[in-house]
Amino acid sequence: MADKLEEYRGKRARDRTSEPWPDGPPAPGDNDLFVIQEHHATRLHWDFRLERDGVLVSWAVPKGLPLSPGVPRLAVHTEDHPMEYLTFSGEIPAGEYGGGRMTVWDTGKYETLHWNDHKVEVVFHGERARGKYLFTNRHDEDDRDWTLRRLDPAEPGHEDAPEFVEPMTAVPGELPADDDEWAYEFAWGGLRTMLLVCGGRVTAHDETGADVTARYPELHKLGEQLGSTEVLLDGEVVVVKDGKPDPDGLDERRRADGAAAKRLKASCPVFYFASDVLHLEGRATLELPYTKRRELLDGLPIEDRHWQVPRYYLGGGEAVAGASRQHGLPGVVAKRADSPYQPGGGPGDWLLIRN
């Protein structure tokens, strides 16, 4: 009988990795256990492992579990793993096969509806992975590229995030008199940019809806930081010099793309200041009050050298405006604390008070 774990052992050095290393032959079980592991290797992906005849049949899925039908995901068939991998999490040393951090994203039981060399149809019964899914490979047996799809409807209320929403605009104005009904943010004079984070990948669109992802390679790692979180962010891309926004540097980055943008990463880096969240984990947030949306935004792990969530202030507009002048900023944006997000509109709910 062929050793189902021969390829697994052949790709690893037992004395250099903490991964499971079973000595005996696989012991068949009930073929109903699964694990999905979030794997921060060279590229973030999710490893799907399903119990079959004493081993875990495995696929690496770069963008993770599709939550809606009709959203195909690449699933790369990899070597079988030992059953002990059901609970494995840890750091695989750099330089080793699969080097990087691995955590259990979900685990539980599944039921088999169909299983052969080209088609695997299952129903997941996990905490995060639930529903009917299909792995298919319509090519030859040596082709490791499969496709993963969801077959049944999405969970009630789930809606995939859009790539772009027309930005809500701030009209020029004066500091409001009814100060306690307003929230204040610094105006940065940056480029309005929507960031969609989905499946660990980032897509950027400017205020017209044009795809500008290639302009800002510094921001691509935000997807790895947020992992499986799906979110649409509204904010600004800013270049900072001597502690203040640099319009000339920003104009240089606006005109650079692809290889040119990568060359400017060191000499003229960009920063993303997130100010709003428009869609989060399958739910639109546009109708929520501004302060509630900011609570959701503040709860996300968006803090790094190239991205952050600048603070906002409830009331105290005069003091915020004074601080913006002191730091050489363009001004402040006043937003009604209870205002929903109105794409392309919102007259009077957002005010730009220029210095």
PDB file of C-alpha atoms in Angstrom, residues 10 39 56 68 80 110 125 134 150-151 157 173 187 200 222 226 250 252 278 296 302 312 322 324 327-328:
ATOM      1  CA  GLY A  10       9.657  14.570   1.543  1.00  0.00           C
ATOM      2  CA  HIS A  39      -1.426  30.624   6.373  1.00  0.00           C
ATOM      3  CA  LEU A  56      -6.226  15.225   5.291  1.00  0.00           C
ATOM      4  CA  SER A  68     -21.724  33.790  -2.058  1.00  0.00           C
ATOM      5  CA  ASP A  80      -2.020  15.023   1.796  1.00  0.00           C
ATOM      6  CA  TYR A 110     -18.441  18.024   7.100  1.00  0.00           C
ATOM      7  CA  HIS A 125     -20.713  22.444   9.507  1.00  0.00           C
ATOM      8  CA  LEU A 134     -17.828  22.207  -4.609  1.00  0.00           C
ATOM      9  CA  ARG A 150     -20.339  27.833  -2.989  1.00  0.00           C
ATOM     10  CA  LEU A 151     -23.464  26.038  -4.225  1.00  0.00           C
ATOM     11  CA  GLY A 157     -28.423  39.168   5.085  1.00  0.00           C
ATOM     12  CA  GLY A 173     -18.453  76.119   5.108  1.00  0.00           C
ATOM     13  CA  ALA A 187      -8.282  67.586   6.514  1.00  0.00           C
ATOM     14  CA  GLY A 200      -6.474  39.170   1.981  1.00  0.00           C
ATOM     15  CA  LEU A 222      -2.942  45.829   4.479  1.00  0.00           C
ATOM     16  CA  LEU A 226      -6.700  42.155   7.912  1.00  0.00           C
ATOM     17  CA  LEU A 250       1.566  63.600  -3.747  1.00  0.00           C
ATOM     18  CA  GLU A 252       4.542  62.824  -8.138  1.00  0.00           C
ATOM     19  CA  LEU A 278     -18.830  51.578   4.140  1.00  0.00           C
ATOM     20  CA  LEU A 296     -16.518  49.896  13.626  1.00  0.00           C
ATOM     21  CA  ILE A 302      -5.528  49.259  10.849  1.00  0.00           C
ATOM     22  CA  TYR A 312     -11.783  62.190  15.349  1.00  0.00           C
ATOM     23  CA  GLY A 322      -6.586  75.703  15.845  1.00  0.00           C
ATOM     24  CA  SER A 324      -4.838  72.035  12.251  1.00  0.00           C
ATOM     25  CA  HIS A 327       0.407  71.814  12.232  1.00  0.00           C
ATOM     26  CA  GLY A 328       0.133  73.345   8.778  1.00  0.00           C
TER      27      GLY A 328
END
